[in-house]
Coordinates of C-alpha atoms in Angstrom, one line a residue:
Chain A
X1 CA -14.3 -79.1 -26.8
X2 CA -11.2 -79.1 -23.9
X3 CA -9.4 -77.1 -26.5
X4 CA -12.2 -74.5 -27.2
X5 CA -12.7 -74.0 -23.9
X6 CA -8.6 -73.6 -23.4
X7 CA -8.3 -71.4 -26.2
X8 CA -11.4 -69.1 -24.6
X9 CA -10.5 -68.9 -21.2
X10 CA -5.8 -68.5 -22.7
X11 CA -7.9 -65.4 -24.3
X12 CA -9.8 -64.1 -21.8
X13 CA -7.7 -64.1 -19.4
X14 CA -4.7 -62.6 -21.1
X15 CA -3.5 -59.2 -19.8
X16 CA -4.9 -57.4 -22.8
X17 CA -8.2 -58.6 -22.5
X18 CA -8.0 -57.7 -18.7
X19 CA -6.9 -54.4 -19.6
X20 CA -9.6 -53.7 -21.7
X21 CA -12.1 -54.8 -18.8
X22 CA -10.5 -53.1 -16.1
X23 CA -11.2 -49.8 -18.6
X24 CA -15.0 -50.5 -19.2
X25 CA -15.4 -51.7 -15.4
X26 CA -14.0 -48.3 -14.2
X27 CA -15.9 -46.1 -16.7
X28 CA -19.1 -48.0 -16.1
X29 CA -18.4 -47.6 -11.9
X30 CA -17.9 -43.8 -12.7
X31 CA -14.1 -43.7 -11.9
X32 CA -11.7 -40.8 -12.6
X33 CA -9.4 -42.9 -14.3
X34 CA -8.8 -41.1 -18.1
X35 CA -5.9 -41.1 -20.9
X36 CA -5.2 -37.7 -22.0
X37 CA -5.9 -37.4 -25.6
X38 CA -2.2 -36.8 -26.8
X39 CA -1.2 -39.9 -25.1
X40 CA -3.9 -41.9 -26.5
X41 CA -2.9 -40.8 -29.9
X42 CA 0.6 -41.3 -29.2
X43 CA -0.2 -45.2 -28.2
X44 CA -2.1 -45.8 -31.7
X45 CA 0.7 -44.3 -33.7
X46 CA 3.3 -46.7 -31.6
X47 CA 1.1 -49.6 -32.5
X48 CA 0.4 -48.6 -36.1
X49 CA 3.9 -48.2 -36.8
X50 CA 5.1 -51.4 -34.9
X51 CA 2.4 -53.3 -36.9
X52 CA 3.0 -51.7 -39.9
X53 CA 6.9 -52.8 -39.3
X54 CA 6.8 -56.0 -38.3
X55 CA 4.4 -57.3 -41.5
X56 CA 7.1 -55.7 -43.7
X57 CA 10.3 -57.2 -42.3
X58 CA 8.0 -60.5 -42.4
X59 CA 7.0 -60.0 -46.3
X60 CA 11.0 -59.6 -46.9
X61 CA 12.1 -62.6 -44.6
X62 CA 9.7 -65.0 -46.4
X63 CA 9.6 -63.0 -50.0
X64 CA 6.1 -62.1 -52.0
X65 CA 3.8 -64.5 -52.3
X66 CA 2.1 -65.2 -55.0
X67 CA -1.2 -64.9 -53.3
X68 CA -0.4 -61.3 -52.0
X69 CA -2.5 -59.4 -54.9
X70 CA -5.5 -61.9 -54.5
X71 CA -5.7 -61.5 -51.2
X72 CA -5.4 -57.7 -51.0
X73 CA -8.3 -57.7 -54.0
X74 CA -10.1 -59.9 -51.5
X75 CA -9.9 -57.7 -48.5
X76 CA -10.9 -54.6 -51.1
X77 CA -14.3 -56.5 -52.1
X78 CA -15.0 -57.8 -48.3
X79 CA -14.7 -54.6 -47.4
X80 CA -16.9 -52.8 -49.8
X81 CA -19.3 -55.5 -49.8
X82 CA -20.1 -56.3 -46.3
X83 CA -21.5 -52.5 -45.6
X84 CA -24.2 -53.7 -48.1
X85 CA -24.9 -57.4 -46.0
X86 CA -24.8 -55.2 -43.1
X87 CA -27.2 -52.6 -44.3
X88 CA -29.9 -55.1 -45.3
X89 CA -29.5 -57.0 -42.1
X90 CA -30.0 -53.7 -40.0
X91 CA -33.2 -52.6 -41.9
X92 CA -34.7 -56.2 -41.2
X93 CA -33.2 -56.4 -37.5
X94 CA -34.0 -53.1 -36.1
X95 CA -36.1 -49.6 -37.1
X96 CA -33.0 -47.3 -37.9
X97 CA -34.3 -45.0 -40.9
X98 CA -32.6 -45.5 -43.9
X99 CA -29.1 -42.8 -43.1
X100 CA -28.6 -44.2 -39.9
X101 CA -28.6 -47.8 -41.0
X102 CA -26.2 -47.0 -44.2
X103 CA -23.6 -44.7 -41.1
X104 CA -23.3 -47.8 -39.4
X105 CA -23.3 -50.3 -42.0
X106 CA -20.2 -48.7 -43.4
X107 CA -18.7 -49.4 -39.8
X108 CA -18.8 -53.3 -40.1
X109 CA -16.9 -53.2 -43.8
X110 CA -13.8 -50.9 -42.2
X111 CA -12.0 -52.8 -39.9
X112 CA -10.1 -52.0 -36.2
X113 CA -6.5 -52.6 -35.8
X114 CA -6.9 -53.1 -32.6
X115 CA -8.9 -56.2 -32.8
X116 CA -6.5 -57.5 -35.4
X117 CA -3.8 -56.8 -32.9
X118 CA -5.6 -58.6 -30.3
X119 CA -5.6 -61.7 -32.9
X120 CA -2.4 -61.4 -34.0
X121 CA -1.3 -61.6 -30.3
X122 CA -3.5 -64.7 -29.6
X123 CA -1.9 -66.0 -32.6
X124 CA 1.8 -65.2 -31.4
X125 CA 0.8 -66.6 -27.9
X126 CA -0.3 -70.1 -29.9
X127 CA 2.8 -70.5 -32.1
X128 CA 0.9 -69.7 -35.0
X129 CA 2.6 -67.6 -38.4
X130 CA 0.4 -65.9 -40.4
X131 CA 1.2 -63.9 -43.7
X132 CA 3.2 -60.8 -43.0
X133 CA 1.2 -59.1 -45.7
X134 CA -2.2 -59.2 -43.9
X135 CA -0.8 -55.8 -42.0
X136 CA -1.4 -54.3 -46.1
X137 CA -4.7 -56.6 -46.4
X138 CA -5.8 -54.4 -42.8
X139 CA -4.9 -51.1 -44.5
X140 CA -6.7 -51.4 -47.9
X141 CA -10.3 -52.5 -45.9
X142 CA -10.3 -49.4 -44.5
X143 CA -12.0 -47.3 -46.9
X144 CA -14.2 -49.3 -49.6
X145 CA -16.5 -49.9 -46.6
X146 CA -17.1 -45.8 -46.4
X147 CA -17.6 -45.6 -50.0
X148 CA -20.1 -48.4 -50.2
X149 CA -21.8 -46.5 -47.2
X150 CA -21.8 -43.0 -49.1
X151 CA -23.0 -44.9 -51.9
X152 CA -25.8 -46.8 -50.2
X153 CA -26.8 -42.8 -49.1
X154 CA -26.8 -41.6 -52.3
X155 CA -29.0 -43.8 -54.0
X156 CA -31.8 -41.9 -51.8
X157 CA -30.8 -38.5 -52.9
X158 CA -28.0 -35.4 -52.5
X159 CA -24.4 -37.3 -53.4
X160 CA -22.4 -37.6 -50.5
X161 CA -18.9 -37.9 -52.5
X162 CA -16.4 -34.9 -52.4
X163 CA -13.5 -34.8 -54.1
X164 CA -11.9 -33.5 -50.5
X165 CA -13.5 -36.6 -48.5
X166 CA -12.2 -38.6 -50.7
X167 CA -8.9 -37.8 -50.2
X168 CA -9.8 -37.5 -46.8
X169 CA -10.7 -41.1 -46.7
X170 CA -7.8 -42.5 -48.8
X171 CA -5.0 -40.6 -46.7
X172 CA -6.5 -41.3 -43.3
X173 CA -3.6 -40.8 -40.8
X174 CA -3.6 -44.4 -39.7
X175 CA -3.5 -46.1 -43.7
X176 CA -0.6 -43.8 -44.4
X177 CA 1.7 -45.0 -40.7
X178 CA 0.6 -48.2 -41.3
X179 CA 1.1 -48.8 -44.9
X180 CA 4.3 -46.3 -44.4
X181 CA 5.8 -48.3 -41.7
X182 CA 4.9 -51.2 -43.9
X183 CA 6.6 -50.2 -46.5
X184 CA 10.2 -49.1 -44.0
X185 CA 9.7 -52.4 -42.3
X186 CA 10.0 -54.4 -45.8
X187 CA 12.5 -52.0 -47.4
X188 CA 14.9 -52.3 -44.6
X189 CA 14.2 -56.0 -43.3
X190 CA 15.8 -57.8 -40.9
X191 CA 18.4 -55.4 -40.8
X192 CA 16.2 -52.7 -40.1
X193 CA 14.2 -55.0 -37.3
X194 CA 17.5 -55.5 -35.3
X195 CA 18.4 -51.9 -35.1
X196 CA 15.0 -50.6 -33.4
X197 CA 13.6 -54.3 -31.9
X198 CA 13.9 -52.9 -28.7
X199 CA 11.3 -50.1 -29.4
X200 CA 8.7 -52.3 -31.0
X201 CA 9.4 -55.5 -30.1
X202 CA 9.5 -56.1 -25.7
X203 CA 7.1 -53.1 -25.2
X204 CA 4.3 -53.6 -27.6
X205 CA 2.6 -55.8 -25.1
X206 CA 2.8 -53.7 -23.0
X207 CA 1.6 -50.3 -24.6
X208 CA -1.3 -52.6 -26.1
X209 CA -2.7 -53.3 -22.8
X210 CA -2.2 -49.4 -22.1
X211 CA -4.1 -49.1 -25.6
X212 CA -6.9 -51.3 -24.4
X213 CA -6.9 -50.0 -21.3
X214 CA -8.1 -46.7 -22.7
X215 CA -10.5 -48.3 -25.3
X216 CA -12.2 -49.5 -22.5
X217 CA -12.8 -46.6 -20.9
X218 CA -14.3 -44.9 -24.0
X219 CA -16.2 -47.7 -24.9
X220 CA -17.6 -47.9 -21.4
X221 CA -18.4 -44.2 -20.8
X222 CA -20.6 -44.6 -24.6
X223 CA -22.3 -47.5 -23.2
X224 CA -22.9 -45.3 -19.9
X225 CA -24.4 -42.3 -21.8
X226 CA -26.1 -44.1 -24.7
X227 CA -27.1 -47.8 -24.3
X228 CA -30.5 -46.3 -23.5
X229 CA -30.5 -45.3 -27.8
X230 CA -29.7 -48.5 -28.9
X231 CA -32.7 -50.8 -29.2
X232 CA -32.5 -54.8 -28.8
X233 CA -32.3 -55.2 -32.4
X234 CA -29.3 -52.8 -33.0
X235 CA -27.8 -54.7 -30.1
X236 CA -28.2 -58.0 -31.7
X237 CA -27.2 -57.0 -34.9
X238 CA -23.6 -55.9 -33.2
X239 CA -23.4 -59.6 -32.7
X240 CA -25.0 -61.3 -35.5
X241 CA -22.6 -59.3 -38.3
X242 CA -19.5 -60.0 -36.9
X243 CA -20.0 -63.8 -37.0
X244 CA -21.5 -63.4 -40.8
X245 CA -18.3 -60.8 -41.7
X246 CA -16.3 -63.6 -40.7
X247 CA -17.8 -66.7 -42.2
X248 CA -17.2 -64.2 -45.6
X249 CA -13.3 -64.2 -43.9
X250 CA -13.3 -67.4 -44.1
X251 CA -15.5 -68.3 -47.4
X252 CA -12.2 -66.2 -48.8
X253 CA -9.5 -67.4 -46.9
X254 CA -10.6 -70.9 -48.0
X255 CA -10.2 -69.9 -51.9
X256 CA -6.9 -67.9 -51.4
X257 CA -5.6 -71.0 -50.1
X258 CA -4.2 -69.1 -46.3
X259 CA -2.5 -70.6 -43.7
X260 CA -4.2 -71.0 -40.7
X261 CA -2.9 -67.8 -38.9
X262 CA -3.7 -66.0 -42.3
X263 CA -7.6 -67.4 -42.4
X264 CA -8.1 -66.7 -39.0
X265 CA -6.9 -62.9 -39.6
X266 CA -9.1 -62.3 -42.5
X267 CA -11.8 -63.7 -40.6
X268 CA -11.0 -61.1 -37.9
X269 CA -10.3 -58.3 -39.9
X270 CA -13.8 -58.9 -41.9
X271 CA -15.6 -59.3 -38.6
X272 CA -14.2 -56.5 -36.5
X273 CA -15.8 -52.6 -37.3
X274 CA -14.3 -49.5 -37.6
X275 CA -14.2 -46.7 -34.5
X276 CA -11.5 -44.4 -35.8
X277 CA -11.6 -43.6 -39.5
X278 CA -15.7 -44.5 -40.4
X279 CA -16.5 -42.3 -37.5
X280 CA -14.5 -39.1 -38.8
X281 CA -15.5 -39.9 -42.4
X282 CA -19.8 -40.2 -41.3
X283 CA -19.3 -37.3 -39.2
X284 CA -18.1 -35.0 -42.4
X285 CA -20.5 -36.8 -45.2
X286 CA -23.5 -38.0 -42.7
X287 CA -23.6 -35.2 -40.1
X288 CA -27.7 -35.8 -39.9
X289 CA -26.4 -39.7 -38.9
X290 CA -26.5 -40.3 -34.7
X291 CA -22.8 -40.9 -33.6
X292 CA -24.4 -41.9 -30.5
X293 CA -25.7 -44.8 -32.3
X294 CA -22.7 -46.0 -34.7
X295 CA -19.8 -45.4 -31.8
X296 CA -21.5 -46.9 -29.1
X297 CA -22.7 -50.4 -31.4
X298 CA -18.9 -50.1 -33.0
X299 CA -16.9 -49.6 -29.7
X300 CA -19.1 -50.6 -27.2
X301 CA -20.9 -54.0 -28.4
X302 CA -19.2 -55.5 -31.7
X303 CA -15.4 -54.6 -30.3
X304 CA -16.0 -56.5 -26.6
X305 CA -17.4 -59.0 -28.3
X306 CA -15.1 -59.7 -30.9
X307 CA -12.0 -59.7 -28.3
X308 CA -13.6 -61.5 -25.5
X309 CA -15.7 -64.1 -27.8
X310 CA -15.4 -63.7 -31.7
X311 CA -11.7 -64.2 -31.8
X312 CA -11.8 -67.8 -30.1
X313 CA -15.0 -68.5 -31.8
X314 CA -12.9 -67.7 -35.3
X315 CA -9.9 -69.2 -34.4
X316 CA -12.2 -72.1 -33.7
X317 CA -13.9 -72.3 -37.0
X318 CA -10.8 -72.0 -39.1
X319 CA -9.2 -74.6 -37.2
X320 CA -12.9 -77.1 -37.9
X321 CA -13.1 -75.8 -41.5
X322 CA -9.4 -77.2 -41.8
X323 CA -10.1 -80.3 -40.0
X324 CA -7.8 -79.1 -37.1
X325 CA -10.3 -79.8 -34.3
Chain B
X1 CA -6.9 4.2 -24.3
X2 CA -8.7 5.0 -27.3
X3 CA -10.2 1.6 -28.2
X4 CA -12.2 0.5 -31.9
X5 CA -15.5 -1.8 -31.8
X6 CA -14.9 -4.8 -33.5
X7 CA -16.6 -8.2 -33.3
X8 CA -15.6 -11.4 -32.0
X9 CA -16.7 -14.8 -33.3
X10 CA -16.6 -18.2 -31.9
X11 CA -17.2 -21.4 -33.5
X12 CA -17.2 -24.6 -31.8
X13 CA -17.7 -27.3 -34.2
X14 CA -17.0 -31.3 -34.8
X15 CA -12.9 -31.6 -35.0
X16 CA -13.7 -33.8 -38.4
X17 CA -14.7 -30.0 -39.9
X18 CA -11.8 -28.2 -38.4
X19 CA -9.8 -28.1 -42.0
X20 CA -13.3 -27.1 -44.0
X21 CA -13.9 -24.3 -41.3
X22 CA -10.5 -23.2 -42.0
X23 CA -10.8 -23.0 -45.7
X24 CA -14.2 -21.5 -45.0
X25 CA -12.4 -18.5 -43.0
X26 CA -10.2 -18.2 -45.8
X27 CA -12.9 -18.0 -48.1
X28 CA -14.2 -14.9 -46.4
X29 CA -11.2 -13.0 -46.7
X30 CA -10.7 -13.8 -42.8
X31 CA -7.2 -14.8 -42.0
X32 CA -6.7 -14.5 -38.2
X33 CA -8.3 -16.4 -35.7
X34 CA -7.2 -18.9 -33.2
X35 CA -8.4 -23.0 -32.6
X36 CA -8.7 -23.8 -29.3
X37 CA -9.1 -27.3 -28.5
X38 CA -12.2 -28.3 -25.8
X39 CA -12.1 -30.9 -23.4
X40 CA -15.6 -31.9 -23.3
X41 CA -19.3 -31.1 -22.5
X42 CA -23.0 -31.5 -23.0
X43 CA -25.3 -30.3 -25.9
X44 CA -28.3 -31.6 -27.7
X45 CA -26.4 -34.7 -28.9
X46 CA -25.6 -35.7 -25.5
X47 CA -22.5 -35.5 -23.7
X48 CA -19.1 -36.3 -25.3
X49 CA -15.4 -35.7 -23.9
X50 CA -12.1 -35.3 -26.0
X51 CA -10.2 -37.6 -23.1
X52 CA -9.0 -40.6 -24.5
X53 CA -9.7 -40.2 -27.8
X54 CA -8.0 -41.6 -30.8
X55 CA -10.0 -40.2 -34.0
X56 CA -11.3 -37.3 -34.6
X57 CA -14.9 -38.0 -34.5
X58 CA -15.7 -37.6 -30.8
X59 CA -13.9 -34.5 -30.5
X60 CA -14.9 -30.8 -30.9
X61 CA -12.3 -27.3 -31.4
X62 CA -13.3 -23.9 -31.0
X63 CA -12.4 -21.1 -33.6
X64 CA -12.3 -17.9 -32.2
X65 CA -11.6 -15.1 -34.6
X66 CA -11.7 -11.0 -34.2
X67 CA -13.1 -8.9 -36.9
X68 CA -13.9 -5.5 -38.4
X69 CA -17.5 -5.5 -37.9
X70 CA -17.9 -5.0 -42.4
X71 CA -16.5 -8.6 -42.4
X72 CA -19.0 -10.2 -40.0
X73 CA -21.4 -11.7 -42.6
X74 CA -18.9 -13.0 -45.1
X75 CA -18.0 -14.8 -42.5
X76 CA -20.9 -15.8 -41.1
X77 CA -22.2 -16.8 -44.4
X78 CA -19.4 -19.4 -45.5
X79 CA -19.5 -20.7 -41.9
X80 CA -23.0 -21.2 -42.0
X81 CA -23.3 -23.6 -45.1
X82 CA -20.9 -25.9 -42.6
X83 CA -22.1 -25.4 -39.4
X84 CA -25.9 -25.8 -40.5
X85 CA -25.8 -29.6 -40.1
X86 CA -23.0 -29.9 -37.8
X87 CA -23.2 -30.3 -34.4
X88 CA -21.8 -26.9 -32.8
X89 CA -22.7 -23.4 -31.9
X90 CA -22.0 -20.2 -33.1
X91 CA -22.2 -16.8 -31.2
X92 CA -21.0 -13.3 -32.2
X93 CA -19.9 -10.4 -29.7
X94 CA -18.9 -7.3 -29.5
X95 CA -15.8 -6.2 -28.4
X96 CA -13.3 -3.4 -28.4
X97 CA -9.2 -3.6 -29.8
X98 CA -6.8 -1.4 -29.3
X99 CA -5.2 -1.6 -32.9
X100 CA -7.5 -1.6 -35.6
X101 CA -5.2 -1.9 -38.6
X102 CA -4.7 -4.8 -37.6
X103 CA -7.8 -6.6 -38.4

């Protein structure tokens, strides 16, 4: 229990997390404080590429393993089927009509790469490896989850499937940097890693707090403007679906056979939802969908929770389902 | 100065359309305008604000395109199938240009 409680408050109190509530404190108290939108964009590319890096010098240091294309089919089917879980949880848990239920259902099967960063650091902090190749694992859930959620739509009536969304979807800015940098990070190794470590390596900290920062200042002016249009049952269901996406992390981290750091990844990456690429994708395919309603549960309920409580509460489970605790 | 009437269009629309609303100019035979990008403000759908932002989603740009006054409802028809259920607004004026050739 001593180490629970360790590994909640090591989180908590890390600068990151701080960050992230000094940005929702000062959007919530109606402060001035903003990030320009180039220099927001700028951060994400920065941590999309040091990512994307750093899990491909990783891959080449310790070589393929054989579980690699298991575990990237694995992440494909989490992701397409969660939206599906999370669909039929929301028409039982709260009274979102049928298209505003499937919008934000295809959230919860898309992933953020922010929370993943935010475990990934926990895990650094801990001493615990992971595979490099969960960066790849992160980039292929990112769309199966919109399909599933145009398909889910679709079933009703009109399709929502265009061959230009499609490609929309598949060549999202951030799976192309971070599949890209993926891709430089394992061609060039540790070779490669030497030559720009001082670019990605002491500031990423650093530029993630600055990322978090600014997340919490969005998600805290949503929560200002719209908490009223989220009833208790949309609020719940923020909470409830992370913790089942990540039992399903785990369920398939347990027959992959993944380390611990690798487990507790999956687990986050199934539990997290998306707030970049979903967003852009339901706004094209779903304009009659709320955004008000999918942005603010995405970004303003599941994403706090998942950094300040799911993550401990993961890396907890995967530790008991191993015997660890 | 001897001036021409011609009519000015604006579109602000959802900055996930942007490349649609482009091919959609296109489309009409309409080949200059200008995207502007918007900071933020308050509609229907609440209020929303570009600061900060890392997708696309919770942004909005503004086309604003001058045209000979024959073109007005090609383009206004190809915009229309993409604005209809978008968030956004639409408003045509009238304006004078001192070089008509050139639109």
């Amino acid at each position: 229990m001593s180490d629970i409680l360790s590994l909640a408050s090591e989180n908590l109190l890390s600068p990151i997390i701080l960050s992230f509530v000094l940005g929702l404190l000062a959007a919530l108290a109606r402060s001035d404080l903003t990030f320009p939108e180039a220099a927001a964009k700028a951060l994400s590319i920065y941590l999309l590429f040091a990512i994307g890096f750093k899990g491909g010098v990783s891959v080449a240091g310790h070589g393929l393993d054989a579980t690699l294309g298991a575990t990237l089919l694995a992440g494909v089917a989490l992701s397409a089927v969660l939206p599906f879980v999370a669909f039929a949880l929301l028409r039982l848990m709260s009274r979102l009509d049928r298209l505003n239920a499937a919008a934000v259902a295809g959230h919860y099967g898309s992933i953020s790469i922010v929370t993943f960063l935010a475990g990934s650091s926990l895990l650094a902090q801990r001493g615990v490896d992971a595979e490099g190749y969960m960066v790849a694992v992160a980039a292929v859930m990112e769309a199966p989850a919109i399909l599933s959620a145009l398909w889910i739509v679709s079933r009703g009536g009109e399709s929502r499937f265009d061959a230009n969304l499609l490609r929309e979807i598949l060549l999202n800015g951030s799976i192309v940097l971070l599949v890209g940098a993926f891709a430089i990070g394992w061609i060039t190794g540790q070779d490669g890693m030497q030559k720009i470590q001082p670019f990605i390596g002491a500031p990423f900290q650093g530029v993630l707090c600055l990322f978090l920062l600014d997340m919490g200042l969005i998600a805290g002016r949503g929560l200002r403007r719209t908490r009223a249009s989220l009833g208790m049952g949309v609020i719940a269901f923020g909470i409830v679906m992370p913790l089942l996406g990540s039992l399903a992390g785990l369920g398939a981290a347990s027959l992959l056979g993944l380390s611990l750091g690798g487990t507790i990844l999956l687990m986050i990456l199934a539990a997290c939802a998306s707030y970049i690429a979903v967003p852009a994708a339901m706004r094209v395919a779903m304009p009659e969908a709320d955004p008000s309603i999918y942005l603010t549960l995405s970004l303003g309920v599941t994403f706090p929770f998942n950094l300040a409580v799911g993550i401990p509460i993961y890396y907890a489970l995967a530790l008991v389902a191993r015997g660890g605790f | 100065m001897k001036t021409h009437h011609a009519k000015r269009v604006t579109i602000i629309i959802e900055a996930p359309m942007r490349r649609r609303l482009e091919e959609a100019f296109g489309k009409a035979g309409v080949t200059g305008y200008t995207i502007v990008p918007v900071l933020g403000g308050s509609g229907r759908s609440g209020r929303w604000s570009s600061e900060g932002q890392v997708g696309l989603s919770g942004g909005m740009v503004q086309f604003v395109s001058v045209i000979r006054p024959d073109r007005l409802d090609a383009l206004l028809d190809a915009a229309f199938d993409l604005v209809e259920n978008h968030i956004g607004v639409v408003t045509v004026s009238d304006c004078g240009v001192l070089r008509a050739e050139r639109f």
